[in-house]
Amino acid sequence: MHSTNLLLEEPIRMASILEPSKTQSFFPAMTKIVGTLGPKSRSVDTISSCLKAGMSVARFDFSWGDAAYHQETLENLKLAIKSTKKLCAVMLDTVGPELQVVNKSETPISLEENGTVVLTPHQGQEASSSVLPINFSGLAKALKPGATIFIGQYLFTGSETTSVWLEVSEVKGDDVVCIIKNTATLAGSLFTLHCSQIHIDLPTLSDEDKDVIRKWGAPNKIDFLSLSYTRHAEDVREAREFLTKLGDLSQTQIFAKIENVEGLNHFDEILAEADGIILSRGNLGIDLPPEKVFLFQKSALHKCNMAGKPAVVTRVVDSMTDNLRPTRAEATDVANAVLDGSDAILLGAETLRGLYPVETITTVGRICAEAEKVFNQDLYYKRTVKYVGEPMTHLESIASSAVRAAIKVKASVIICFTSSGRAARLIAKYRPSMPVLSVVIPRLKTNQLKWSFTGAFEARQSLIVRGLFPMLADPRHPAESTSATNESVLKVALDHGKASGVIKSHDRVVVCQKVGDSSVVKIIELDD
């Protein structure tokens, strides 16, 4: 286990903590924020405010709502992007083998401690205090007396008044009889059911998921697929094979969502196969003993960082679903996620049905920015270089050199010209303390029938990587050409940086670009 990436200069003046935080106009924080759009966050005005507050990825959760509902939300997102001129990526979150209790009447269900309740696969029955219909017929086969089950509102809250803990007492045919361990009221139409450390024999990518990806994901050219309940590397391979067949989604990145002990046991193989990882701490917090959750978080984030793959942490400010301020523990939790190496923070219920979606994004962004100020970049850099070892690949060497140079000359920004986005992601892997402007140069390609430009996918997909801020260059300026065209693209990038407020007169800027067959790192000092 590595020491924390926390840098505190000694002696620290406690009075300095009270000094007001400086706000950035260009970006609230280097750490990215994924916001789930839903009932409380789907109007053009609210989405525009979310984008301005710092949301860079919009998540569409298909655990609820139909394709038409999400399409309407997506169209609103497009209008918000146009009006705010803020780029935003789209993430589709699959349902996967999620077990659900269906409450068609939406009448609140009261459950009393020490009472009994029956879980049944017969969905024709009405949900009540004595019977809860579920969407899976094989539950009775998977469970034995003594097994633990948790049921709660969408994105299991863990609150003992809105979520219930059950213990299996007996299995009768297809029905499971349970003892209620705490008094609770289940409110809403849908509840998530989680069986602790039990293998559920359902495919990771269900037929319903495939249908949604085919009919909604492909036409909308989604940037990310969040693969719920990823349990094996094979799950990621199967999903990739399915996406590749859809043509338009061959570039979509797959983020494996680790939600249970099965996924944890196969973490290394899953990480090798996936484009990124989402640590779903809601369900993991049930499968793991509470005292082990922090250990998994730190270990998993370290592995993602060293592999140079984005890591996303969920369930950080649950209380902001109903409150304007997070708890002290939650605020500390967000900061620790940043110090542990998280690329992005994912907000679920907080923005989906929470009362304060915009304020939540703003608050999380501020906490991230404060944590970034005390992130021990020097220690992190040395550790990453040591981990990579020698000989380094050509691209890795250029990326680490660019970051080293930027730190030594106290550059205000690193500008990286890229067409695949790989060079910019490698620079971001070394966690520079300044932002990385990734200038994505579109490439012309053909499928024998028509010509098209690539680049938009690559630009949007960097919106989940910590410290990486993309801009799409004019396709008439190729990435590898004469120095004259490179100079004109550089001018556009510098002007963008100046307009955003990250570059000022007399600042130093590190530029990473390709000239002919060679990759070059250069330092430029700006005039007035």
Coordinates of C-alpha atoms in Angstrom, one line a residue:
M1 CA 0.0 0.0 0.0
H2 CA 1.4 3.4 -1.0
S3 CA 1.4 6.5 1.2
T4 CA -1.2 9.1 0.4
N5 CA -0.5 11.7 -2.3
L6 CA -1.0 14.5 0.2
L7 CA 1.4 17.4 0.3
L8 CA 1.3 19.6 3.3
E9 CA 4.1 22.2 3.7
E10 CA 5.4 22.6 7.2
P11 CA 4.7 24.5 9.2
I12 CA 1.1 24.9 7.9
R13 CA -0.6 28.2 8.9
M14 CA -4.1 27.3 10.0
A15 CA -5.2 30.8 9.1
S16 CA -4.4 30.1 5.4
I17 CA -7.2 27.5 5.5
L18 CA -9.6 30.3 6.0
E19 CA -8.5 32.3 3.0
P20 CA -11.1 32.3 0.2
S21 CA -10.6 29.8 -2.6
K22 CA -9.7 31.2 -6.0
T23 CA -12.3 30.3 -8.6
Q24 CA -11.3 29.3 -12.1
S25 CA -13.4 30.5 -15.0
F26 CA -12.1 27.9 -17.4
F27 CA -12.6 24.8 -15.3
P28 CA -13.7 24.4 -11.7
A29 CA -11.3 21.5 -11.1
M30 CA -8.9 19.1 -12.8
T31 CA -11.0 16.2 -11.6
K32 CA -14.0 15.6 -13.8
I33 CA -17.6 15.3 -12.8
V34 CA -20.1 12.8 -14.3
G35 CA -23.7 13.8 -13.7
T36 CA -26.7 11.5 -14.1
L37 CA -29.5 13.2 -15.9
G38 CA -33.1 12.6 -14.9
P39 CA -36.3 14.1 -13.5
K40 CA -34.6 16.9 -11.7
S41 CA -31.9 17.6 -14.3
R42 CA -33.3 17.3 -17.8
S43 CA -34.5 20.8 -18.7
V44 CA -32.2 22.8 -21.1
D45 CA -31.7 25.5 -18.4
T46 CA -30.7 23.0 -15.6
I47 CA -28.4 21.1 -17.9
S48 CA -26.8 24.4 -19.1
S49 CA -26.2 25.3 -15.4
C50 CA -24.8 21.8 -14.8
L51 CA -22.3 22.3 -17.7
K52 CA -21.3 25.7 -16.4
A53 CA -20.8 24.3 -12.9
G54 CA -18.4 21.7 -14.2
M55 CA -20.2 18.6 -15.5
S56 CA -18.2 17.2 -18.4
V57 CA -19.9 13.7 -18.9
A58 CA -23.7 13.2 -18.9
R59 CA -24.8 9.7 -17.7
F60 CA -28.0 8.1 -18.9
D61 CA -29.1 5.3 -16.6
F62 CA -31.4 2.8 -18.3
S63 CA -32.4 1.1 -15.0
W64 CA -35.5 3.3 -15.3
G65 CA -37.2 5.4 -18.0
D66 CA -37.7 4.4 -21.6
A67 CA -35.6 5.3 -24.7
A68 CA -38.0 8.1 -25.7
Y69 CA -37.6 9.7 -22.3
H70 CA -33.8 9.6 -22.4
Q71 CA -33.8 10.8 -26.1
E72 CA -35.7 13.9 -25.1
T73 CA -33.2 14.5 -22.3
L74 CA -30.3 14.0 -24.8
E75 CA -31.8 16.5 -27.2
N76 CA -32.0 19.0 -24.3
L77 CA -28.3 18.3 -23.6
K78 CA -27.4 19.0 -27.2
L79 CA -29.2 22.4 -27.0
A80 CA -27.4 23.2 -23.7
I81 CA -24.0 22.3 -25.2
K82 CA -24.8 24.6 -28.1
S83 CA -25.8 27.6 -25.9
T84 CA -23.0 27.2 -23.3
K85 CA -20.3 26.1 -25.8
K86 CA -19.2 23.5 -23.3
L87 CA -18.3 20.1 -24.6
C88 CA -20.0 17.1 -22.9
A89 CA -19.6 13.4 -23.4
V90 CA -22.5 10.9 -23.2
M91 CA -22.4 7.7 -21.1
L92 CA -24.9 4.9 -21.4
D93 CA -25.3 2.9 -18.2
T94 CA -26.6 -0.6 -18.7
V95 CA -28.9 -2.4 -16.3
G96 CA -27.0 -5.7 -16.3
P97 CA -27.9 -8.5 -13.9
E98 CA -29.5 -6.0 -11.5
L99 CA -32.3 -7.5 -9.4
Q100 CA -35.3 -5.3 -8.8
V101 CA -38.4 -5.2 -6.8
V102 CA -41.3 -3.8 -8.8
N103 CA -43.9 -1.7 -7.0
K104 CA -46.4 -0.9 -9.7
S105 CA -48.9 1.0 -7.5
E106 CA -46.0 3.1 -6.0
T107 CA -47.7 2.9 -2.6
P108 CA -45.1 3.2 0.2
I109 CA -44.3 -0.2 1.7
S110 CA -43.7 -0.4 5.5
L111 CA -41.6 -3.3 6.8
E112 CA -41.3 -4.0 10.6
E113 CA -38.3 -5.4 12.3
N114 CA -38.5 -9.1 13.2
G115 CA -41.5 -9.6 10.8
T116 CA -41.3 -11.7 7.6
V117 CA -41.7 -10.9 4.0
V118 CA -41.7 -13.2 0.9
L119 CA -39.7 -12.5 -2.3
T120 CA -41.5 -14.0 -5.3
P121 CA -40.8 -14.1 -9.0
H122 CA -44.5 -13.9 -9.7
Q123 CA -44.7 -10.3 -10.9
G124 CA -48.4 -10.3 -11.3
Q125 CA -48.7 -9.9 -7.5
E126 CA -49.0 -6.5 -5.9
A127 CA -46.1 -5.4 -3.8
S128 CA -47.0 -5.2 -0.1
S129 CA -45.6 -5.5 3.5
S130 CA -45.8 -9.3 3.1
V131 CA -44.9 -9.9 -0.5
L132 CA -42.3 -8.3 -2.8
P133 CA -42.4 -9.4 -6.5
I134 CA -38.9 -9.5 -8.1
N135 CA -37.7 -9.6 -11.8
F136 CA -35.6 -12.9 -11.5
S137 CA -37.0 -16.4 -11.3
G138 CA -33.7 -18.1 -10.2
L139 CA -33.3 -16.3 -6.9
A140 CA -34.5 -19.3 -4.8
K141 CA -31.9 -21.6 -6.5
A142 CA -29.1 -19.2 -5.6
L143 CA -29.9 -18.6 -1.9
K144 CA -29.6 -20.7 1.2
P145 CA -31.0 -19.9 4.7
G146 CA -28.8 -17.3 6.5
A147 CA -28.0 -15.4 3.3
T148 CA -28.1 -11.6 3.5
I149 CA -30.2 -9.4 1.1
F150 CA -30.5 -5.6 0.9
I151 CA -33.3 -3.8 -0.7
G152 CA -33.5 0.0 -1.2
Q153 CA -34.5 2.9 -3.4
Y154 CA -32.7 3.3 -6.7
L155 CA -28.9 3.6 -6.0
F156 CA -29.2 1.9 -2.6
T157 CA -28.9 4.6 0.0
G158 CA -27.8 2.6 3.0
S159 CA -30.2 4.6 5.2
E160 CA -31.9 2.4 7.8
T161 CA -35.2 4.2 7.3
T162 CA -35.4 3.9 3.5
S163 CA -33.5 0.6 2.9
V164 CA -34.1 -2.8 4.4
W165 CA -31.8 -5.6 5.4
L166 CA -33.2 -9.1 5.2
E167 CA -32.0 -12.5 6.2
V168 CA -33.2 -15.6 4.4
S169 CA -35.0 -18.0 6.7
E170 CA -36.3 -20.6 4.2
V171 CA -36.8 -21.3 0.5
K172 CA -40.2 -22.5 -0.6
G173 CA -40.2 -23.5 -4.3
D174 CA -39.6 -20.3 -6.2
D175 CA -40.3 -18.1 -3.2
V176 CA -37.8 -16.9 -0.6
V177 CA -39.0 -16.2 2.9
C178 CA -37.0 -13.6 4.8
I179 CA -36.8 -12.2 8.3
I180 CA -36.8 -8.3 8.4
K181 CA -33.8 -7.0 10.3
N182 CA -34.7 -3.3 10.5
T183 CA -37.9 -1.2 10.4
A184 CA -38.0 0.7 7.1
T185 CA -40.4 2.3 4.5
L186 CA -39.7 1.6 0.8
A187 CA -41.0 4.5 -1.3
G188 CA -41.1 4.6 -5.1
S189 CA -41.8 2.4 -8.0
L190 CA -38.5 0.5 -8.2
F191 CA -36.1 -0.9 -5.6
T192 CA -32.7 -2.4 -6.1
L193 CA -32.2 -5.8 -4.6
H194 CA -28.6 -7.0 -3.7
C195 CA -27.7 -10.4 -2.4
S196 CA -24.4 -10.2 -0.6
Q197 CA -21.6 -12.3 -2.1
I198 CA -24.0 -14.5 -4.2
H199 CA -23.5 -15.3 -7.9
I200 CA -26.5 -14.3 -9.9
D201 CA -26.8 -16.5 -13.0
L202 CA -27.7 -13.7 -15.5
P203 CA -25.7 -12.3 -18.4
T204 CA -23.7 -9.1 -17.8
L205 CA -25.1 -7.7 -21.0
S206 CA -28.7 -8.7 -21.2
D207 CA -30.9 -8.9 -24.3
E208 CA -32.7 -5.7 -23.0
D209 CA -29.3 -3.9 -22.7
K210 CA -28.3 -5.0 -26.3
D211 CA -31.7 -3.7 -27.6
V212 CA -31.1 -0.3 -25.9
I213 CA -27.5 -0.1 -27.2
R214 CA -28.7 -1.0 -30.7
K215 CA -31.7 1.3 -30.8
W216 CA -30.5 4.2 -28.6
G217 CA -26.8 4.0 -28.2
A218 CA -25.8 3.5 -31.8
P219 CA -27.9 6.3 -33.4
N220 CA -26.6 8.7 -30.7
K221 CA -23.0 7.5 -31.1
I222 CA -22.4 7.2 -27.4
D223 CA -18.9 8.0 -26.1
F224 CA -18.9 5.6 -23.1
L225 CA -20.7 2.4 -22.2
S226 CA -20.8 1.8 -18.4
L227 CA -20.9 -2.0 -18.1
S228 CA -22.8 -2.7 -14.9
Y229 CA -21.9 -5.6 -12.7
T230 CA -18.7 -6.5 -14.7
R231 CA -17.6 -9.8 -13.2
H232 CA -14.9 -11.1 -15.6
A233 CA -12.7 -9.8 -18.4
E234 CA -14.8 -11.9 -20.8
D235 CA -17.8 -9.6 -20.0
V236 CA -15.8 -6.7 -21.4
R237 CA -14.6 -8.7 -24.5
E238 CA -18.2 -9.7 -25.3
A239 CA -19.5 -6.1 -24.9
R240 CA -16.7 -4.9 -27.2
E241 CA -17.5 -7.5 -29.8
F242 CA -21.1 -6.4 -29.7
L243 CA -20.2 -2.7 -30.1
T244 CA -17.8 -3.4 -32.9
K245 CA -20.6 -5.1 -34.9
L246 CA -22.7 -1.9 -34.6
G247 CA -20.2 0.1 -36.7
D248 CA -20.9 3.5 -35.3
L249 CA -19.9 2.3 -31.8
S250 CA -16.6 0.7 -32.7
Q251 CA -14.9 3.7 -31.0
T252 CA -17.1 3.7 -27.9
Q253 CA -15.0 3.2 -24.7
I254 CA -16.1 0.5 -22.2
F255 CA -15.9 1.4 -18.5
A256 CA -16.2 -1.7 -16.4
K257 CA -18.4 -1.1 -13.3
I258 CA -17.0 -3.0 -10.3
E259 CA -20.0 -3.7 -8.0
N260 CA -19.4 -7.0 -6.2
V261 CA -16.8 -9.4 -4.9
E262 CA -16.7 -11.3 -8.2
G263 CA -15.6 -8.2 -10.1
L264 CA -13.1 -7.5 -7.3
N265 CA -11.5 -11.0 -7.5
H266 CA -11.0 -10.5 -11.3
F267 CA -10.0 -6.9 -11.1
D268 CA -6.6 -7.1 -12.8
E269 CA -7.9 -9.0 -15.8
I270 CA -10.9 -6.6 -16.1
L271 CA -8.6 -3.6 -15.9
A272 CA -6.4 -5.0 -18.7
E273 CA -9.4 -5.4 -21.0
A274 CA -11.5 -2.3 -20.2
D275 CA -10.9 1.4 -21.2
G276 CA -11.6 2.6 -17.7
I277 CA -13.1 1.5 -14.3
I278 CA -16.1 2.7 -12.3
L279 CA -15.8 1.8 -8.6
S280 CA -19.5 1.4 -7.7
R281 CA -19.2 1.8 -3.9
G282 CA -22.9 1.5 -3.3
N283 CA -23.2 -2.2 -4.0
L284 CA -19.5 -2.9 -3.1
G285 CA -20.2 -1.4 0.3
I286 CA -22.7 -4.2 0.8
D287 CA -20.5 -7.1 -0.6
L288 CA -17.5 -6.0 1.4
P289 CA -17.2 -5.5 5.1
P290 CA -17.3 -1.7 5.8
E291 CA -13.7 -1.7 7.1
K292 CA -12.4 -3.1 3.8
V293 CA -14.0 -0.5 1.4
F294 CA -11.3 2.1 1.8
L295 CA -8.6 -0.5 1.1
F296 CA -10.2 -1.6 -2.1
Q297 CA -10.6 2.1 -3.2
K298 CA -7.0 3.0 -2.7
S299 CA -5.7 -0.2 -4.2
A300 CA -8.0 -0.1 -7.3
L301 CA -7.3 3.6 -8.0
H302 CA -3.5 3.0 -7.7
K303 CA -3.7 0.1 -10.3
C304 CA -5.8 2.3 -12.7
N305 CA -3.3 5.2 -12.3
M306 CA -0.3 3.0 -13.1
A307 CA -2.1 1.5 -16.1
G308 CA -3.0 5.0 -17.3
K309 CA -6.7 4.2 -17.4
P310 CA -9.4 6.6 -16.1
A311 CA -10.9 5.7 -12.7
V312 CA -14.3 6.9 -11.6
V313 CA -15.6 6.9 -8.0
T314 CA -19.3 6.9 -7.1
R315 CA -21.5 7.5 -4.0
V316 CA -19.7 10.5 -2.5
V317 CA -22.3 13.0 -1.4
D318 CA -25.5 11.0 -1.0
S319 CA -26.9 13.5 1.6
M320 CA -26.9 16.2 -1.1
T321 CA -29.9 14.4 -2.7
D322 CA -32.0 16.3 -0.1
N323 CA -29.6 18.9 1.4
L324 CA -27.7 21.9 0.2
R325 CA -24.6 20.9 2.0
P326 CA -22.7 17.6 2.2
T327 CA -21.8 16.1 5.6
R328 CA -18.3 16.6 6.9
A329 CA -17.5 13.0 6.3
E330 CA -18.7 13.2 2.7
A331 CA -16.6 16.4 2.0
T332 CA -13.5 14.6 3.3
D333 CA -14.5 11.5 1.2
V334 CA -14.5 13.6 -2.0
A335 CA -11.1 15.0 -1.2
N336 CA -9.7 11.6 -0.4
A337 CA -10.9 10.2 -3.7
V338 CA -8.9 13.0 -5.4
L339 CA -5.8 12.3 -3.3
D340 CA -6.2 8.6 -3.9
G341 CA -6.0 9.3 -7.7
S342 CA -9.5 9.4 -9.0
D343 CA -10.0 10.9 -12.5
A344 CA -13.7 11.6 -12.0
I345 CA -16.5 11.7 -9.5
L346 CA -19.8 10.2 -10.6
L347 CA -23.0 11.7 -9.2
G348 CA -26.1 9.4 -9.3
A349 CA -29.2 10.1 -7.3
E350 CA -27.7 13.5 -6.3
T351 CA -28.3 14.9 -9.8
L352 CA -30.9 12.5 -11.1
R353 CA -33.6 13.0 -8.5
G354 CA -31.8 15.3 -6.0
L355 CA -33.2 18.7 -5.2
Y356 CA -29.9 20.5 -5.8
P357 CA -28.2 19.1 -8.9
V358 CA -26.3 22.3 -9.9
E359 CA -25.2 23.1 -6.3
T360 CA -24.0 19.5 -5.9
I361 CA -21.8 19.7 -9.0
T362 CA -20.5 23.1 -7.8
T363 CA -19.7 21.9 -4.3
V364 CA -18.0 18.7 -5.5
G365 CA -15.9 20.7 -7.9
R366 CA -14.8 23.1 -5.2
I367 CA -13.7 20.3 -2.9
C368 CA -11.8 18.6 -5.7
A369 CA -10.0 21.9 -6.5
E370 CA -8.9 22.3 -2.9
A371 CA -7.7 18.7 -2.7
E372 CA -5.7 19.2 -6.0
K373 CA -3.8 22.0 -4.4
V374 CA -2.3 19.7 -1.9
F375 CA -1.8 16.7 -4.2
N376 CA 1.8 15.6 -4.0
Q377 CA 2.6 15.7 -7.7
D378 CA 6.4 15.2 -7.2
L379 CA 5.9 11.9 -5.3
Y380 CA 3.3 10.7 -7.7
Y381 CA 5.5 11.5 -10.7
K382 CA 8.5 9.6 -9.3
R383 CA 6.3 6.6 -8.4
T384 CA 4.8 6.5 -11.9
V385 CA 8.2 6.7 -13.7
K386 CA 9.6 4.0 -11.4
Y387 CA 6.5 1.8 -12.1
V388 CA 6.8 2.2 -15.9
G389 CA 10.5 1.2 -15.6
E390 CA 13.1 1.2 -18.4
P391 CA 13.4 1.2 -21.3
M392 CA 10.3 3.4 -21.8
T393 CA 8.4 3.4 -25.0
H394 CA 9.0 6.4 -27.3
L395 CA 5.5 7.9 -26.5
E396 CA 5.8 7.3 -22.8
S397 CA 9.2 9.0 -22.7
I398 CA 7.9 12.1 -24.5
A399 CA 4.9 12.3 -22.2
S400 CA 6.9 12.1 -19.0
S401 CA 9.5 14.5 -20.4
A402 CA 6.7 17.1 -21.2
V403 CA 5.3 16.9 -17.7
R404 CA 8.8 17.1 -16.1
A405 CA 9.6 20.2 -18.3
A406 CA 6.3 21.9 -17.5
I407 CA 6.9 21.5 -13.7
K408 CA 10.6 22.7 -13.9
V409 CA 9.7 25.9 -15.8
K410 CA 6.4 26.4 -13.9
A411 CA 4.4 26.3 -17.2
S412 CA 0.8 27.5 -16.9
V413 CA -0.4 24.8 -19.4
I414 CA 0.7 21.9 -21.5
I415 CA -0.5 21.9 -25.1
C416 CA -0.5 18.5 -26.9
F417 CA -1.3 17.9 -30.5
T418 CA -2.9 14.5 -31.0
S419 CA -5.1 12.7 -33.4
S420 CA -5.9 9.5 -31.5
G421 CA -5.8 11.2 -28.1
R422 CA -3.3 8.6 -26.8
A423 CA -0.4 11.1 -26.4
A424 CA -2.6 13.5 -24.4
R425 CA -3.9 10.7 -22.1
L426 CA -0.3 9.6 -21.4
I427 CA 0.7 13.1 -20.4
A428 CA -2.4 13.2 -18.1
K429 CA -1.3 9.9 -16.6
Y430 CA 1.6 11.7 -14.9
R431 CA -0.8 14.1 -13.2
P432 CA 0.8 17.4 -14.1
S433 CA -0.3 20.2 -11.8
M434 CA -1.3 22.4 -14.7
P435 CA -4.1 21.7 -17.3
V436 CA -3.3 19.8 -20.5
L437 CA -4.9 21.3 -23.6
S438 CA -5.5 18.4 -25.9
V439 CA -5.7 19.7 -29.5
V440 CA -7.3 16.9 -31.4
I441 CA -6.5 17.0 -35.1
P442 CA -9.3 15.3 -37.1
R443 CA -8.2 12.6 -39.5
L444 CA -9.9 11.8 -42.8
K445 CA -10.9 8.2 -43.3
T446 CA -13.0 6.1 -45.7
N447 CA -15.0 2.9 -45.5
Q448 CA -14.8 2.6 -49.4
L449 CA -18.3 4.2 -49.6
K450 CA -17.8 7.6 -48.0
W451 CA -15.2 9.8 -46.5
S452 CA -15.5 11.0 -42.9
F453 CA -13.5 12.9 -40.3
T454 CA -12.6 11.3 -37.0
G455 CA -11.8 13.4 -33.9
A456 CA -15.0 14.2 -32.2
F457 CA -15.0 10.9 -30.3
E458 CA -11.4 11.3 -29.2
A459 CA -12.1 14.9 -28.0
R460 CA -15.1 14.0 -26.0
Q461 CA -13.6 10.8 -24.5
S462 CA -10.8 12.9 -22.9
L463 CA -13.6 14.7 -20.8
I464 CA -13.4 11.9 -18.2
V465 CA -9.6 12.1 -17.8
R466 CA -8.3 14.2 -15.0
G467 CA -6.6 17.4 -16.1
L468 CA -7.3 16.9 -19.8
F469 CA -9.3 19.6 -21.7
P470 CA -9.9 19.0 -25.3
M471 CA -10.4 21.3 -28.3
L472 CA -11.2 20.1 -31.8
A473 CA -8.8 21.7 -34.4
D474 CA -9.7 22.6 -38.0
P475 CA -9.4 19.4 -40.1
R476 CA -7.5 21.5 -42.8
H477 CA -4.5 21.6 -40.4
P478 CA -3.2 18.0 -40.2
A479 CA -1.3 17.0 -37.0
E480 CA 1.8 15.8 -38.9
S481 CA 2.7 18.4 -41.6
T482 CA 4.8 21.4 -42.2
S483 CA 5.8 23.6 -39.3
A484 CA 3.8 26.5 -40.8
T485 CA 0.4 24.7 -40.4
N486 CA 1.5 23.5 -36.9
E487 CA 2.2 27.1 -36.0
S488 CA -1.2 28.2 -37.1
V489 CA -2.9 25.5 -35.0
L490 CA -0.7 26.4 -32.1
K491 CA -1.9 30.0 -32.3
V492 CA -5.5 28.9 -32.2
A493 CA -4.7 26.8 -29.1
L494 CA -2.9 29.7 -27.4
D495 CA -5.8 32.0 -28.2
H496 CA -8.2 29.5 -26.8
G497 CA -6.1 29.3 -23.6
K498 CA -5.9 33.1 -23.3
A499 CA -9.7 33.5 -23.8
S500 CA -10.3 30.8 -21.1
G501 CA -8.0 32.6 -18.7
V502 CA -5.5 29.8 -18.2
I503 CA -2.7 31.5 -20.3
K504 CA -1.6 35.1 -19.5
S505 CA 1.2 37.4 -20.9
H506 CA 4.8 36.2 -20.1
D507 CA 3.5 32.7 -19.2
R508 CA 5.5 29.7 -20.2
V509 CA 3.8 27.0 -22.2
V510 CA 5.1 23.5 -22.9
V511 CA 4.1 22.2 -26.4
C512 CA 4.2 18.5 -27.3
Q513 CA 3.8 17.9 -31.1
K514 CA 4.9 15.7 -34.0
V515 CA 7.2 17.2 -36.6
G516 CA 7.7 14.8 -39.5
D517 CA 8.6 11.4 -37.9
S518 CA 9.8 13.0 -34.6
S519 CA 7.9 13.9 -31.5
V520 CA 9.1 17.2 -30.0
V521 CA 8.7 18.8 -26.6
K522 CA 9.3 22.6 -26.7
I523 CA 9.0 25.4 -24.2
I524 CA 7.7 28.8 -25.4
E525 CA 7.5 32.0 -23.5
L526 CA 4.7 34.4 -24.4
D527 CA 5.0 38.1 -25.2
D528 CA 2.5 40.7 -24.2

